[in-house]
Amino acid sequence: MFSSSRLLRLQRLAVPAGKRAIHDLVTPVPSKPIISSGIPGYSAVSGHIVTVFGCTGFLGRYVVSKLGKMGTQVIIPYREEDDKRHLKLTGDLGQIVPMEWDIRNEQQIEECLRHSDIVYNLVGRDYETKNFSYSDVHAKGAQRIARIAAQAGVSRFVHVSHLNASHNSKSKFYRSKAEGEELVKEAFPNATIVRPPAMYGLEDKFLTNMAYWPMWWQVNGGQTTMRPAHVIDVAQALANLMHSTQAPGNFSLPGPVTFTLEYLLEFVQSVAYLPPSHVPYLPKPVMLAIARLAQLPWFPMVSPDELERRYINDADVEGDWDVFGITPGQIEDYALGALRRFRSADNFTRPLVIPPRTSVA
């Protein structure tokens, strides 16, 4: 038998660290109550269960990391076994739950989100394949996920589109993004639509691609304007949505500065100490013909539609960063970390040299 003093000590040990209060209880309608506990951080319990479709992509891995640091249980649907292994470390023990899925399998989609109170859809493709067109992924796939989420009683649905989504665009990619927004709204009327621009960061396909293949960015005389944003800023904005009860509507997240392609290429070459490209600016029909030939390898270097998008200026819209409590960073503050690996050994430790913004629109 335990003594009364020892029993008292055991009872005290059983009490969780940190008392729960009324502000720890959130009851989204019509979902279950959400009760947070513990000191905020990696090992806390936010009370939320979140599903992130598209978690293995560039933006998805940072969204999962941000959610995991809040003590959130995150369901990570995956297609390839090895694509999701690195996400296991982004949350505490048992908080990152992998589940296999296919965007055409409604039963698997329902299994991935049936216990979640928030669902993020980050699924996207840069190029089409024989199995998946842009519409299959950005429109029909997004509609399917939103419809199943609504039927399962999910209280929040966040859909990531693109800053340049438009039904009138010359790009099939942008048209499918606009179609996806409409279909998601029909299936889940209170959905939150987030429109980020091209994103840069470690392992990106933006600055890294400019360093590897500058010729694919030497289009339109270098006068195409872009408003890139840092991927971590966009991921933090999406993660902050978890704390709001509802945020229906469309929100644009353009970068703080508008650049021309000519300036961005000069910027990448200056930061990485790369020699300037001597490939001339070729006419658009010639570039598109080369892009069609680039489809022959198993992994296309660039698709014709992707090249077409580099002739389209980013939308001139006001940013909604304040809604998410984020101040977007400047590209000069992050570029060195993403581009230093392209420097030679002699230039690796040289200071950062940034060209003046003479080519900024």
Short mmCIF file of C-alpha atoms in Angstrom, two decimals:
data_model
loop_
_atom_site.label_atom_id
_atom_site.label_comp_id
_atom_site.label_asym_id
_atom_site.label_seq_id
_atom_site.Cartn_x
_atom_site.Cartn_y
_atom_site.Cartn_z
CA MET A 1 0.00 0.00 0.00
CA PHE A 2 1.17 3.55 -0.77
CA SER A 3 1.56 5.98 2.08
CA SER A 4 -0.58 9.12 1.94
CA SER A 5 2.48 11.31 1.27
CA ARG A 6 3.69 9.09 -1.57
CA LEU A 7 0.21 8.91 -3.07
CA LEU A 8 0.05 12.71 -3.00
CA ARG A 9 3.37 12.92 -4.85
CA LEU A 10 2.12 10.47 -7.49
CA GLN A 11 -1.02 12.52 -7.97
CA ARG A 12 1.05 15.65 -8.47
CA LEU A 13 3.19 13.88 -11.08
CA ALA A 14 0.03 12.91 -12.95
CA VAL A 15 -1.01 16.56 -13.35
CA PRO A 16 0.13 17.85 -16.76
CA ALA A 17 2.65 20.67 -16.83
CA GLY A 18 0.78 23.92 -17.26
CA LYS A 19 -2.82 24.46 -16.30
CA ARG A 20 -5.56 24.56 -18.88
CA ALA A 21 -7.72 27.63 -19.11
CA ILE A 22 -10.78 28.72 -21.04
CA HIS A 23 -8.61 30.19 -23.80
CA ASP A 24 -7.18 26.72 -24.43
CA LEU A 25 -10.58 25.57 -25.65
CA VAL A 26 -11.72 26.28 -29.21
CA THR A 27 -14.93 24.86 -30.62
CA PRO A 28 -15.11 25.28 -34.40
CA VAL A 29 -18.54 24.55 -35.86
CA PRO A 30 -19.41 21.79 -36.68
CA SER A 31 -16.16 20.09 -35.70
CA LYS A 32 -15.05 18.67 -32.37
CA PRO A 33 -13.61 20.84 -29.57
CA ILE A 34 -9.90 21.65 -29.86
CA ILE A 35 -8.03 21.72 -26.56
CA SER A 36 -4.39 22.84 -26.41
CA SER A 37 -2.06 21.99 -23.56
CA GLY A 38 1.57 22.31 -22.57
CA ILE A 39 4.09 25.08 -23.08
CA PRO A 40 3.82 26.31 -26.69
CA GLY A 41 6.41 24.69 -28.93
CA TYR A 42 7.56 21.49 -30.57
CA SER A 43 6.45 19.20 -27.71
CA ALA A 44 3.17 20.94 -26.93
CA VAL A 45 -0.26 19.77 -28.00
CA SER A 46 -2.06 22.37 -30.11
CA GLY A 47 -5.20 20.22 -30.23
CA HIS A 48 -5.38 20.54 -34.02
CA ILE A 49 -5.17 17.68 -36.49
CA VAL A 50 -4.14 18.97 -39.92
CA THR A 51 -3.87 17.25 -43.29
CA VAL A 52 -1.43 18.75 -45.81
CA PHE A 53 -1.94 17.45 -49.34
CA GLY A 54 1.13 18.22 -51.42
CA CYS A 55 3.33 18.02 -48.32
CA THR A 56 6.30 16.55 -50.20
CA GLY A 57 6.63 19.56 -52.51
CA PHE A 58 8.80 22.64 -52.11
CA LEU A 59 6.26 24.68 -50.14
CA GLY A 60 4.69 21.67 -48.41
CA ARG A 61 7.78 20.64 -46.46
CA TYR A 62 8.02 24.09 -44.86
CA VAL A 63 4.31 24.19 -44.02
CA VAL A 64 4.58 20.80 -42.29
CA SER A 65 7.65 22.02 -40.39
CA LYS A 66 5.87 25.18 -39.21
CA LEU A 67 2.82 23.21 -38.08
CA GLY A 68 4.96 20.59 -36.34
CA LYS A 69 6.77 23.28 -34.34
CA MET A 70 3.40 24.37 -32.98
CA GLY A 71 2.71 20.91 -31.56
CA THR A 72 0.19 20.04 -34.26
CA GLN A 73 -0.53 16.51 -35.40
CA VAL A 74 -0.02 16.53 -39.16
CA ILE A 75 -1.28 13.94 -41.61
CA ILE A 76 1.14 13.79 -44.56
CA PRO A 77 -0.34 12.01 -47.61
CA TYR A 78 2.39 10.68 -49.91
CA ARG A 79 2.74 8.87 -53.23
CA GLU A 80 6.39 7.77 -53.07
CA GLU A 81 7.75 6.17 -49.91
CA ASP A 82 11.08 8.02 -49.95
CA ASP A 83 9.55 11.44 -50.67
CA LYS A 84 8.13 11.83 -47.16
CA ARG A 85 10.92 10.40 -45.01
CA HIS A 86 12.48 13.77 -44.16
CA LEU A 87 9.15 15.08 -42.85
CA LYS A 88 9.13 12.60 -39.94
CA LEU A 89 11.57 14.81 -38.02
CA THR A 90 9.52 17.98 -38.33
CA GLY A 91 7.22 17.05 -35.43
CA ASP A 92 7.41 15.35 -32.06
CA LEU A 93 7.03 11.60 -31.62
CA GLY A 94 3.76 10.44 -33.17
CA GLN A 95 2.78 13.89 -34.43
CA ILE A 96 3.72 13.33 -38.10
CA VAL A 97 1.46 10.62 -39.52
CA PRO A 98 2.20 9.42 -43.10
CA MET A 99 -0.62 7.96 -45.19
CA GLU A 100 -0.45 6.72 -48.77
CA TRP A 101 -2.85 8.34 -51.22
CA ASP A 102 -3.74 8.93 -54.85
CA ILE A 103 -5.51 12.06 -56.04
CA ARG A 104 -7.97 9.89 -58.02
CA ASN A 105 -8.83 7.61 -55.09
CA GLU A 106 -11.67 9.18 -53.08
CA GLN A 107 -11.52 6.55 -50.36
CA GLN A 108 -7.86 7.30 -49.66
CA ILE A 109 -8.55 11.03 -49.63
CA GLU A 110 -11.35 10.54 -47.10
CA GLU A 111 -9.11 8.40 -44.91
CA CYS A 112 -6.45 11.11 -44.92
CA LEU A 113 -8.76 13.91 -43.75
CA ARG A 114 -11.58 12.28 -41.79
CA HIS A 115 -10.08 13.21 -38.40
CA SER A 116 -8.73 16.65 -39.37
CA ASP A 117 -10.19 20.04 -38.55
CA ILE A 118 -8.01 21.86 -41.12
CA VAL A 119 -7.04 20.67 -44.60
CA TYR A 120 -4.40 22.32 -46.79
CA ASN A 121 -4.28 21.63 -50.52
CA LEU A 122 -0.84 22.42 -51.93
CA VAL A 123 -0.92 19.89 -54.76
CA GLY A 124 0.46 21.15 -58.06
CA ARG A 125 2.48 20.26 -61.15
CA ASP A 126 4.92 22.33 -63.20
CA TYR A 127 4.43 20.21 -66.33
CA GLU A 128 1.88 17.75 -67.69
CA THR A 129 2.40 14.00 -68.08
CA LYS A 130 0.49 11.23 -69.83
CA ASN A 131 -1.17 10.41 -66.48
CA PHE A 132 -1.91 13.89 -65.14
CA SER A 133 -2.85 17.06 -66.97
CA TYR A 134 -2.91 20.49 -65.35
CA SER A 135 -6.70 20.27 -65.08
CA ASP A 136 -6.55 16.82 -63.47
CA VAL A 137 -4.39 18.17 -60.65
CA HIS A 138 -5.19 21.88 -60.24
CA ALA A 139 -8.93 21.77 -61.00
CA LYS A 140 -10.55 18.33 -60.79
CA GLY A 141 -8.18 17.10 -58.08
CA ALA A 142 -8.65 20.23 -55.97
CA GLN A 143 -12.43 20.00 -56.36
CA ARG A 144 -12.37 16.35 -55.28
CA ILE A 145 -10.40 17.09 -52.12
CA ALA A 146 -12.59 20.08 -51.23
CA ARG A 147 -15.82 18.13 -51.78
CA ILE A 148 -14.69 15.20 -49.63
CA ALA A 149 -13.51 17.62 -46.93
CA ALA A 150 -16.92 19.29 -46.87
CA GLN A 151 -18.69 15.92 -46.66
CA ALA A 152 -16.42 14.84 -43.79
CA GLY A 153 -17.28 17.95 -41.76
CA VAL A 154 -13.85 19.60 -41.94
CA SER A 155 -14.16 23.10 -40.51
CA ARG A 156 -11.34 24.80 -42.49
CA PHE A 157 -10.09 24.30 -46.04
CA VAL A 158 -7.07 26.21 -47.37
CA HIS A 159 -6.36 26.02 -51.09
CA VAL A 160 -3.08 27.31 -52.55
CA SER A 161 -3.45 28.72 -56.06
CA HIS A 162 -1.12 31.15 -57.88
CA LEU A 163 -0.75 34.90 -58.05
CA ASN A 164 -1.32 34.87 -61.82
CA ALA A 165 -4.33 32.56 -61.92
CA SER A 166 -6.60 33.78 -64.71
CA HIS A 167 -9.12 32.32 -67.15
CA ASN A 168 -7.75 34.60 -69.88
CA SER A 169 -4.08 33.68 -69.49
CA LYS A 170 -2.03 32.31 -72.37
CA SER A 171 -0.67 29.71 -69.97
CA LYS A 172 -2.66 26.51 -69.50
CA PHE A 173 -1.13 26.26 -66.02
CA TYR A 174 -2.59 29.61 -64.94
CA ARG A 175 -5.97 28.82 -66.52
CA SER A 176 -6.18 25.53 -64.61
CA LYS A 177 -5.35 27.35 -61.39
CA ALA A 178 -8.24 29.78 -61.97
CA GLU A 179 -10.57 26.90 -62.76
CA GLY A 180 -9.48 25.17 -59.58
CA GLU A 181 -10.35 28.22 -57.49
CA GLU A 182 -13.90 28.25 -58.83
CA LEU A 183 -14.43 24.51 -58.33
CA VAL A 184 -13.06 24.65 -54.78
CA LYS A 185 -15.42 27.53 -53.94
CA GLU A 186 -18.37 25.53 -55.26
CA ALA A 187 -17.45 22.47 -53.21
CA PHE A 188 -16.36 24.36 -50.06
CA PRO A 189 -17.89 27.88 -50.04
CA ASN A 190 -15.92 29.07 -46.97
CA ALA A 191 -12.57 27.97 -48.35
CA THR A 192 -9.51 30.19 -48.00
CA ILE A 193 -7.76 30.76 -51.34
CA VAL A 194 -4.10 31.82 -51.06
CA ARG A 195 -2.25 33.10 -54.14
CA PRO A 196 1.54 33.08 -53.76
CA PRO A 197 3.95 34.04 -56.58
CA ALA A 198 7.07 32.16 -57.65
CA MET A 199 8.98 31.25 -54.49
CA TYR A 200 12.69 31.06 -53.77
CA GLY A 201 14.68 29.41 -51.00
CA LEU A 202 16.90 26.41 -50.38
CA GLU A 203 16.34 23.69 -53.00
CA ASP A 204 14.07 25.96 -55.03
CA LYS A 205 13.38 25.87 -58.76
CA PHE A 206 13.77 29.61 -59.13
CA LEU A 207 17.20 30.99 -58.19
CA THR A 208 18.75 27.53 -58.48
CA ASN A 209 17.37 27.11 -62.00
CA MET A 210 18.68 30.53 -62.99
CA ALA A 211 22.15 29.51 -61.84
CA TYR A 212 22.06 26.13 -63.62
CA TRP A 213 20.24 27.07 -66.83
CA PRO A 214 20.30 30.85 -67.38
CA MET A 215 19.39 30.41 -71.06
CA TRP A 216 15.86 29.27 -70.13
CA TRP A 217 15.33 32.61 -68.37
CA GLN A 218 16.73 34.79 -71.14
CA VAL A 219 13.35 35.44 -72.69
CA ASN A 220 11.28 38.46 -73.64
CA GLY A 221 14.40 40.62 -73.77
CA GLY A 222 14.66 40.21 -69.99
CA GLN A 223 11.75 42.61 -69.47
CA THR A 224 9.24 40.21 -67.90
CA THR A 225 8.47 41.40 -64.37
CA MET A 226 8.28 39.04 -61.39
CA ARG A 227 7.44 39.48 -57.71
CA PRO A 228 9.04 36.46 -55.99
CA ALA A 229 8.52 35.72 -52.30
CA HIS A 230 10.53 33.66 -49.84
CA VAL A 231 9.04 30.20 -49.30
CA ILE A 232 9.36 30.44 -45.51
CA ASP A 233 7.30 33.66 -45.46
CA VAL A 234 4.54 31.96 -47.45
CA ALA A 235 4.71 28.84 -45.26
CA GLN A 236 4.45 30.93 -42.09
CA ALA A 237 1.44 32.77 -43.50
CA LEU A 238 -0.28 29.46 -44.20
CA ALA A 239 0.59 28.11 -40.76
CA ASN A 240 -0.79 31.25 -39.09
CA LEU A 241 -4.19 30.47 -40.59
CA MET A 242 -4.48 27.69 -38.04
CA HIS A 243 -5.08 30.24 -35.29
CA SER A 244 -7.98 32.02 -37.03
CA THR A 245 -11.52 30.69 -36.77
CA GLN A 246 -12.51 31.51 -40.36
CA ALA A 247 -10.89 33.41 -43.21
CA PRO A 248 -12.97 32.87 -46.35
CA GLY A 249 -11.97 34.70 -49.51
CA ASN A 250 -8.95 35.20 -51.77
CA PHE A 251 -5.61 36.47 -50.48
CA SER A 252 -2.62 37.44 -52.64
CA LEU A 253 0.95 37.20 -51.34
CA PRO A 254 3.22 38.93 -53.90
CA GLY A 255 6.83 39.66 -53.06
CA PRO A 256 7.65 43.12 -51.70
CA VAL A 257 9.62 44.18 -54.82
CA THR A 258 8.99 43.84 -58.55
CA PHE A 259 12.04 42.70 -60.53
CA THR A 260 12.77 42.19 -64.19
CA LEU A 261 14.20 38.90 -65.37
CA GLU A 262 17.24 40.79 -66.62
CA TYR A 263 17.98 42.07 -63.12
CA LEU A 264 17.34 38.68 -61.47
CA LEU A 265 19.81 36.97 -63.81
CA GLU A 266 22.41 39.65 -63.10
CA PHE A 267 21.69 39.30 -59.39
CA VAL A 268 22.19 35.51 -59.38
CA GLN A 269 25.44 35.79 -61.34
CA SER A 270 26.75 38.46 -58.96
CA VAL A 271 25.90 36.57 -55.76
CA ALA A 272 27.28 33.23 -57.02
CA TYR A 273 30.26 34.81 -58.85
CA LEU A 274 29.22 33.07 -62.05
CA PRO A 275 30.36 34.30 -65.46
CA PRO A 276 27.64 36.07 -67.43
CA SER A 277 25.75 33.99 -69.95
CA HIS A 278 26.75 34.54 -73.57
CA VAL A 279 23.61 32.94 -75.00
CA PRO A 280 21.71 35.62 -76.96
CA TYR A 281 18.04 36.40 -76.44
CA LEU A 282 16.28 34.19 -78.98
CA PRO A 283 12.85 34.84 -80.51
CA LYS A 284 9.90 33.27 -78.72
CA PRO A 285 9.05 30.72 -81.50
CA VAL A 286 12.64 29.46 -81.38
CA MET A 287 12.61 29.15 -77.57
CA LEU A 288 9.30 27.27 -77.66
CA ALA A 289 10.68 24.88 -80.30
CA ILE A 290 13.71 24.17 -78.09
CA ALA A 291 11.38 23.62 -75.12
CA ARG A 292 9.47 20.99 -77.10
CA LEU A 293 12.73 19.17 -77.77
CA ALA A 294 13.49 19.38 -74.04
CA GLN A 295 10.49 17.09 -73.46
CA LEU A 296 12.34 14.13 -74.92
CA PRO A 297 14.31 13.23 -71.75
CA TRP A 298 12.51 11.26 -69.06
CA PHE A 299 12.54 14.35 -66.83
CA PRO A 300 11.87 17.43 -68.99
CA MET A 301 14.26 20.34 -68.48
CA VAL A 302 11.50 22.84 -69.19
CA SER A 303 8.01 22.50 -70.65
CA PRO A 304 6.60 24.81 -73.34
CA ASP A 305 3.92 26.05 -70.92
CA GLU A 306 6.53 26.77 -68.26
CA LEU A 307 8.47 28.79 -70.82
CA GLU A 308 5.27 30.58 -71.81
CA ARG A 309 4.82 31.66 -68.19
CA ARG A 310 8.17 33.45 -68.30
CA TYR A 311 6.71 35.83 -70.89
CA ILE A 312 3.84 36.80 -68.56
CA ASN A 313 4.25 39.61 -66.02
CA ASP A 314 3.22 38.92 -62.44
CA ALA A 315 -0.13 40.41 -61.46
CA ASP A 316 0.04 43.98 -60.16
CA VAL A 317 -2.07 43.51 -57.02
CA GLU A 318 -1.85 44.62 -53.42
CA GLY A 319 -0.43 42.10 -50.99
CA ASP A 320 -2.45 40.71 -48.08
CA TRP A 321 0.52 39.90 -45.85
CA ASP A 322 -0.89 41.98 -42.99
CA VAL A 323 -3.85 39.61 -42.71
CA PHE A 324 -1.42 36.85 -41.77
CA GLY A 325 0.79 38.97 -39.54
CA ILE A 326 3.80 38.60 -41.84
CA THR A 327 6.29 41.14 -43.18
CA PRO A 328 7.89 39.57 -46.27
CA GLY A 329 11.67 39.60 -46.44
CA GLN A 330 13.87 40.97 -49.19
CA ILE A 331 15.50 38.61 -51.66
CA GLU A 332 18.95 40.04 -50.86
CA ASP A 333 18.65 38.74 -47.28
CA TYR A 334 18.26 35.09 -48.35
CA ALA A 335 19.97 34.71 -51.71
CA LEU A 336 23.45 33.97 -50.38
CA GLY A 337 22.28 30.87 -48.50
CA ALA A 338 20.62 29.50 -51.62
CA LEU A 339 23.37 30.40 -54.10
CA ARG A 340 26.66 30.06 -52.21
CA ARG A 341 27.01 26.43 -53.32
CA PHE A 342 27.42 27.60 -56.91
CA ARG A 343 30.59 29.53 -56.05
CA SER A 344 34.00 28.12 -56.81
CA ALA A 345 36.38 27.29 -53.96
CA ASP A 346 38.30 30.54 -54.51
CA ASN A 347 35.13 32.62 -54.26
CA PHE A 348 33.29 30.67 -51.57
CA THR A 349 34.02 33.06 -48.69
CA ARG A 350 34.00 36.30 -50.66
CA PRO A 351 31.53 38.96 -49.44
CA LEU A 352 28.09 39.37 -50.94
CA VAL A 353 28.00 41.72 -53.91
CA ILE A 354 24.58 42.98 -54.91
CA PRO A 355 24.08 44.90 -58.15
CA PRO A 356 22.13 48.16 -57.85
CA ARG A 357 18.44 47.89 -58.58
CA THR A 358 18.68 49.74 -61.85
CA SER A 359 16.59 47.12 -63.64
CA VAL A 360 13.78 47.01 -61.12
CA ALA A 361 10.38 47.84 -62.60
#
